[in-house]
Amino acid sequence: MKRPGPLLTLLAGLVLGLFLLTLNATTGTKTASSSYEEKSPSPTPARSAASTAPTPAPSPSRVPATDADYAGRTDDDAAAIAVTVRDGKAIAYYCDGRTQESWLKGDVEDDGTLRLTGEHGAKLDGTLQDGKGVAGTVTVGGGRHAFSADRATKPSGLWRATATVRSAKIDGGWIVLKDGTQVGILTRDGKPSPAPAIDPETGAVTVDGQQLTARPATP
């Protein structure tokens, strides 16, 4: 018997290969080379904007300056000074009791800082000290003075009287210190002179024979 020739063997192999391919296609059977599938990585969940946004820090609450009166002297003892704070505003009076005085005013900052200004370039820079006092510097007439003033209780503090007496415009300022000492200047039509004493209980004062009433000065 003759053995099959090479050509016949090749044709038989091709027929067998086609049969196997047809069988895989119809039955869905996977070959060994196609059995591995690379898994796609799971998507990372996106972080919401709400979870990444930083929480805003709470705004510090504003604490208004306590209404109070302060009275004291410059460190060089050249003059007395008084400060009155009301509703976030301040008024101050610098007085040497003879010829030099200045009224200053301005706002009180949230941190207790005072930056007050007056006529002819006068200014006061100070800081309130927890309602117990005020300290800083005051510049009047080209001179700069450090000062400190303790909290004052009536009758200590700042007093003022304005009026017209015998056709003269009167403007008086007084600082009553805690030991009862009074430092003040009275101006008549702009001319300064030492002020007469006031009654610290009532504010009564006599000017050129006429009785006036000084009142606590406020901003």
mmCIF file of C-alpha atoms in Angstrom:
data_model
loop_
_atom_site.group_PDB
_atom_site.id
_atom_site.type_symbol
_atom_site.label_atom_id
_atom_site.label_comp_id
_atom_site.label_asym_id
_atom_site.label_seq_id
_atom_site.Cartn_x
_atom_site.Cartn_y
_atom_site.Cartn_z
ATOM 1 C CA MET A 1 0.000 0.000 0.000
ATOM 2 C CA LYS A 2 1.207 3.472 -0.842
ATOM 3 C CA ARG A 3 1.566 6.063 1.886
ATOM 4 C CA PRO A 4 -0.271 9.445 1.474
ATOM 5 C CA GLY A 5 1.869 11.998 -0.255
ATOM 6 C CA PRO A 6 3.034 15.256 1.378
ATOM 7 C CA LEU A 7 0.443 17.252 -0.481
ATOM 8 C CA LEU A 8 -2.373 15.134 0.800
ATOM 9 C CA THR A 9 -1.068 15.431 4.386
ATOM 10 C CA LEU A 10 -0.922 19.223 4.110
ATOM 11 C CA LEU A 11 -4.479 19.435 2.796
ATOM 12 C CA ALA A 12 -5.702 17.287 5.621
ATOM 13 C CA GLY A 13 -4.032 19.594 8.168
ATOM 14 C CA LEU A 14 -5.628 22.667 6.623
ATOM 15 C CA VAL A 15 -9.071 21.065 6.693
ATOM 16 C CA LEU A 16 -8.621 20.173 10.356
ATOM 17 C CA GLY A 17 -7.506 23.757 11.216
ATOM 18 C CA LEU A 18 -10.520 25.267 9.474
ATOM 19 C CA PHE A 19 -12.798 22.865 11.328
ATOM 20 C CA LEU A 20 -11.361 23.884 14.712
ATOM 21 C CA LEU A 21 -11.665 27.611 13.941
ATOM 22 C CA THR A 22 -15.282 27.158 12.882
ATOM 23 C CA LEU A 23 -15.990 25.223 16.060
ATOM 24 C CA ASN A 24 -14.498 28.006 18.306
ATOM 25 C CA ALA A 25 -16.503 30.678 16.535
ATOM 26 C CA THR A 26 -19.805 28.851 16.934
ATOM 27 C CA THR A 27 -19.357 27.650 20.545
ATOM 28 C CA GLY A 28 -17.611 30.744 21.988
ATOM 29 C CA THR A 29 -14.750 28.656 23.376
ATOM 30 C CA LYS A 30 -11.624 30.709 24.047
ATOM 31 C CA THR A 31 -8.213 29.548 23.090
ATOM 32 C CA ALA A 32 -5.473 29.431 25.696
ATOM 33 C CA SER A 33 -3.812 32.496 24.205
ATOM 34 C CA SER A 34 -7.026 34.567 24.582
ATOM 35 C CA SER A 35 -7.941 33.465 28.116
ATOM 36 C CA TYR A 36 -6.148 36.455 29.845
ATOM 37 C CA GLU A 37 -7.772 39.844 29.926
ATOM 38 C CA GLU A 38 -6.154 42.881 31.506
ATOM 39 C CA LYS A 39 -8.574 44.435 33.864
ATOM 40 C CA SER A 40 -9.067 48.169 33.481
ATOM 41 C CA PRO A 41 -8.302 50.075 36.690
ATOM 42 C CA SER A 42 -11.373 51.304 38.513
ATOM 43 C CA PRO A 43 -11.784 55.069 38.165
ATOM 44 C CA THR A 44 -10.855 57.034 41.295
ATOM 45 C CA PRO A 45 -13.975 58.727 42.664
ATOM 46 C CA ALA A 46 -13.787 62.474 42.183
ATOM 47 C CA ARG A 47 -13.718 64.513 45.389
ATOM 48 C CA SER A 48 -16.536 66.932 45.561
ATOM 49 C CA ALA A 49 -15.783 70.630 45.712
ATOM 50 C CA ALA A 50 -17.554 70.816 49.054
ATOM 51 C CA SER A 51 -15.155 68.298 50.623
ATOM 52 C CA THR A 52 -11.992 69.997 49.319
ATOM 53 C CA ALA A 53 -12.879 73.607 50.005
ATOM 54 C CA PRO A 54 -11.241 74.870 53.221
ATOM 55 C CA THR A 55 -13.565 75.928 56.005
ATOM 56 C CA PRO A 56 -13.356 79.710 56.375
ATOM 57 C CA ALA A 57 -12.072 80.930 59.720
ATOM 58 C CA PRO A 58 -14.670 82.790 61.773
ATOM 59 C CA SER A 59 -14.307 86.551 61.729
ATOM 60 C CA PRO A 60 -13.185 88.007 65.051
ATOM 61 C CA SER A 61 -15.976 89.838 66.779
ATOM 62 C CA ARG A 62 -15.566 93.544 67.238
ATOM 63 C CA VAL A 63 -15.521 94.713 70.797
ATOM 64 C CA PRO A 64 -16.262 98.441 71.060
ATOM 65 C CA ALA A 65 -14.143 100.522 73.404
ATOM 66 C CA THR A 66 -15.701 101.007 76.818
ATOM 67 C CA ASP A 67 -17.088 104.471 77.484
ATOM 68 C CA ALA A 68 -14.769 106.002 80.068
ATOM 69 C CA ASP A 69 -12.890 109.097 81.231
ATOM 70 C CA TYR A 70 -9.132 109.295 81.788
ATOM 71 C CA ALA A 71 -6.993 111.963 83.417
ATOM 72 C CA GLY A 72 -3.256 112.255 84.067
ATOM 73 C CA ARG A 73 -0.085 114.160 83.275
ATOM 74 C CA THR A 74 2.717 114.101 80.746
ATOM 75 C CA ASP A 75 5.787 112.159 81.832
ATOM 76 C CA ASP A 76 7.829 115.369 82.009
ATOM 77 C CA ASP A 77 5.115 116.966 84.202
ATOM 78 C CA ALA A 78 4.838 119.856 81.738
ATOM 79 C CA ALA A 79 1.059 119.577 81.370
ATOM 80 C CA ALA A 80 -2.074 117.669 82.267
ATOM 81 C CA ILE A 81 -4.021 115.609 79.781
ATOM 82 C CA ALA A 82 -7.513 114.115 79.768
ATOM 83 C CA VAL A 83 -9.266 111.749 77.372
ATOM 84 C CA THR A 84 -12.976 110.949 77.135
ATOM 85 C CA VAL A 85 -14.314 107.984 75.119
ATOM 86 C CA ARG A 86 -17.949 107.726 74.068
ATOM 87 C CA ASP A 87 -19.512 105.411 71.452
ATOM 88 C CA GLY A 88 -16.243 104.671 69.646
ATOM 89 C CA LYS A 89 -15.154 108.314 69.486
ATOM 90 C CA ALA A 90 -12.691 110.216 71.659
ATOM 91 C CA ILE A 91 -11.898 113.772 72.680
ATOM 92 C CA ALA A 92 -8.722 114.847 74.467
ATOM 93 C CA TYR A 93 -7.482 118.038 76.101
ATOM 94 C CA TYR A 94 -3.859 119.014 76.646
ATOM 95 C CA CYS A 95 -3.335 121.922 79.047
ATOM 96 C CA ASP A 96 -0.333 123.415 80.841
ATOM 97 C CA GLY A 97 -2.560 125.665 82.989
ATOM 98 C CA ARG A 98 -0.977 128.891 81.710
ATOM 99 C CA THR A 99 -0.992 129.607 77.975
ATOM 100 C CA GLN A 100 -0.776 126.369 76.006
ATOM 101 C CA GLU A 101 -3.731 124.112 75.336
ATOM 102 C CA SER A 102 -5.152 121.946 72.595
ATOM 103 C CA TRP A 103 -8.410 120.125 71.980
ATOM 104 C CA LEU A 104 -8.083 116.936 69.936
ATOM 105 C CA LYS A 105 -10.613 114.443 68.620
ATOM 106 C CA GLY A 106 -10.984 111.326 66.477
ATOM 107 C CA ASP A 107 -12.177 107.725 66.348
ATOM 108 C CA VAL A 108 -11.194 104.789 68.527
ATOM 109 C CA GLU A 109 -9.923 101.833 66.473
ATOM 110 C CA ASP A 110 -11.164 98.291 67.148
ATOM 111 C CA ASP A 111 -7.871 97.424 68.862
ATOM 112 C CA GLY A 112 -8.116 100.428 71.220
ATOM 113 C CA THR A 113 -5.732 102.627 69.258
ATOM 114 C CA LEU A 114 -6.266 106.402 69.382
ATOM 115 C CA ARG A 115 -5.126 108.745 66.624
ATOM 116 C CA LEU A 116 -6.552 112.132 67.488
ATOM 117 C CA THR A 117 -5.880 115.443 65.793
ATOM 118 C CA GLY A 118 -6.316 119.111 66.684
ATOM 119 C CA GLU A 119 -5.577 122.565 65.339
ATOM 120 C CA HIS A 120 -2.098 123.728 64.278
ATOM 121 C CA GLY A 121 -0.833 120.192 63.701
ATOM 122 C CA ALA A 122 -1.579 118.897 67.188
ATOM 123 C CA LYS A 123 -1.917 115.116 67.424
ATOM 124 C CA LEU A 124 -2.242 112.363 69.980
ATOM 125 C CA ASP A 125 -1.248 108.734 69.453
ATOM 126 C CA GLY A 126 -2.271 106.414 72.261
ATOM 127 C CA THR A 127 -3.629 103.042 73.259
ATOM 128 C CA LEU A 128 -6.429 102.185 75.655
ATOM 129 C CA GLN A 129 -5.306 99.673 78.279
ATOM 130 C CA ASP A 130 -8.312 97.424 78.956
ATOM 131 C CA GLY A 131 -10.364 100.310 80.280
ATOM 132 C CA LYS A 132 -7.870 100.965 83.088
ATOM 133 C CA GLY A 133 -5.913 103.756 81.464
ATOM 134 C CA VAL A 134 -4.497 105.239 78.292
ATOM 135 C CA ALA A 135 -0.868 105.894 77.368
ATOM 136 C CA GLY A 136 0.924 107.365 74.387
ATOM 137 C CA THR A 137 2.377 110.602 73.074
ATOM 138 C CA VAL A 138 0.924 114.022 72.382
ATOM 139 C CA THR A 139 2.414 116.682 70.120
ATOM 140 C CA VAL A 140 1.398 120.301 70.708
ATOM 141 C CA GLY A 141 3.182 123.475 69.617
ATOM 142 C CA GLY A 142 6.083 121.500 68.198
ATOM 143 C CA GLY A 143 6.765 119.719 71.497
ATOM 144 C CA ARG A 144 6.273 115.977 71.829
ATOM 145 C CA HIS A 145 5.390 114.555 75.256
ATOM 146 C CA ALA A 146 4.836 111.007 76.478
ATOM 147 C CA PHE A 147 1.874 110.701 78.823
ATOM 148 C CA SER A 148 -0.195 108.274 80.855
ATOM 149 C CA ALA A 149 -3.682 108.779 82.256
ATOM 150 C CA ASP A 150 -5.620 106.586 84.673
ATOM 151 C CA ARG A 151 -9.321 105.959 84.499
ATOM 152 C CA ALA A 152 -11.142 108.786 86.216
ATOM 153 C CA THR A 153 -14.382 108.866 88.154
ATOM 154 C CA LYS A 154 -16.472 111.959 88.688
ATOM 155 C CA PRO A 155 -15.641 114.657 89.603
ATOM 156 C CA SER A 156 -12.250 113.825 88.046
ATOM 157 C CA GLY A 157 -12.089 114.125 84.279
ATOM 158 C CA LEU A 158 -12.569 116.692 81.564
ATOM 159 C CA TRP A 159 -14.793 119.781 81.847
ATOM 160 C CA ARG A 160 -15.626 122.605 79.453
ATOM 161 C CA ALA A 161 -17.638 125.832 79.456
ATOM 162 C CA THR A 162 -18.404 128.164 76.558
ATOM 163 C CA ALA A 163 -20.355 131.420 76.762
ATOM 164 C CA THR A 164 -20.364 135.082 75.901
ATOM 165 C CA VAL A 165 -19.584 137.374 78.801
ATOM 166 C CA ARG A 166 -19.597 141.165 78.344
ATOM 167 C CA SER A 167 -19.373 140.761 74.564
ATOM 168 C CA ALA A 168 -16.302 138.495 74.908
ATOM 169 C CA LYS A 169 -16.342 134.915 73.679
ATOM 170 C CA ILE A 170 -15.375 132.678 76.593
ATOM 171 C CA ASP A 171 -14.019 129.136 76.184
ATOM 172 C CA GLY A 172 -12.757 127.347 79.270
ATOM 173 C CA GLY A 173 -11.253 123.885 79.682
ATOM 174 C CA TRP A 174 -10.461 122.106 82.942
ATOM 175 C CA ILE A 175 -8.821 118.816 83.851
ATOM 176 C CA VAL A 176 -9.643 117.624 87.352
ATOM 177 C CA LEU A 177 -7.105 115.026 88.518
ATOM 178 C CA LYS A 178 -7.914 112.247 90.973
ATOM 179 C CA ASP A 179 -6.162 114.111 93.823
ATOM 180 C CA GLY A 180 -8.497 117.093 93.261
ATOM 181 C CA THR A 181 -5.902 119.250 91.469
ATOM 182 C CA GLN A 182 -7.365 121.410 88.695
ATOM 183 C CA VAL A 183 -5.465 122.446 85.561
ATOM 184 C CA GLY A 184 -7.272 124.762 83.175
ATOM 185 C CA ILE A 185 -7.123 127.633 80.719
ATOM 186 C CA LEU A 186 -9.771 130.242 79.990
ATOM 187 C CA THR A 187 -9.652 132.092 76.677
ATOM 188 C CA ARG A 188 -11.322 135.446 76.121
ATOM 189 C CA ASP A 189 -11.678 136.124 72.412
ATOM 190 C CA GLY A 190 -8.785 133.743 71.773
ATOM 191 C CA LYS A 191 -6.448 135.117 74.474
ATOM 192 C CA PRO A 192 -5.477 132.393 76.991
ATOM 193 C CA SER A 193 -5.031 132.830 80.752
ATOM 194 C CA PRO A 194 -5.169 130.506 83.787
ATOM 195 C CA ALA A 195 -8.747 129.426 84.438
ATOM 196 C CA PRO A 196 -10.543 130.113 87.730
ATOM 197 C CA ALA A 197 -11.415 127.026 89.757
ATOM 198 C CA ILE A 198 -14.702 125.250 89.177
ATOM 199 C CA ASP A 199 -16.878 123.525 91.739
ATOM 200 C CA PRO A 200 -16.108 119.898 90.809
ATOM 201 C CA GLU A 201 -19.461 118.726 92.142
ATOM 202 C CA THR A 202 -21.629 121.117 90.129
ATOM 203 C CA GLY A 203 -19.306 122.649 87.520
ATOM 204 C CA ALA A 204 -20.154 126.170 88.712
ATOM 205 C CA VAL A 205 -17.525 128.825 87.939
ATOM 206 C CA THR A 206 -17.507 132.626 88.064
ATOM 207 C CA VAL A 207 -16.002 134.441 85.080
ATOM 208 C CA ASP A 208 -15.738 138.259 85.127
ATOM 209 C CA GLY A 209 -18.513 138.459 87.715
ATOM 210 C CA GLN A 210 -20.845 136.151 85.811
ATOM 211 C CA GLN A 211 -21.593 132.623 86.932
ATOM 212 C CA LEU A 212 -21.224 129.909 84.313
ATOM 213 C CA THR A 213 -21.558 126.151 84.442
ATOM 214 C CA ALA A 214 -18.852 123.860 83.143
ATOM 215 C CA ARG A 215 -19.998 120.456 81.964
ATOM 216 C CA PRO A 216 -18.236 117.146 81.321
ATOM 217 C CA ALA A 217 -16.781 117.306 77.793
ATOM 218 C CA THR A 218 -17.823 114.565 75.353
ATOM 219 C CA PRO A 219 -16.881 113.834 71.713
#
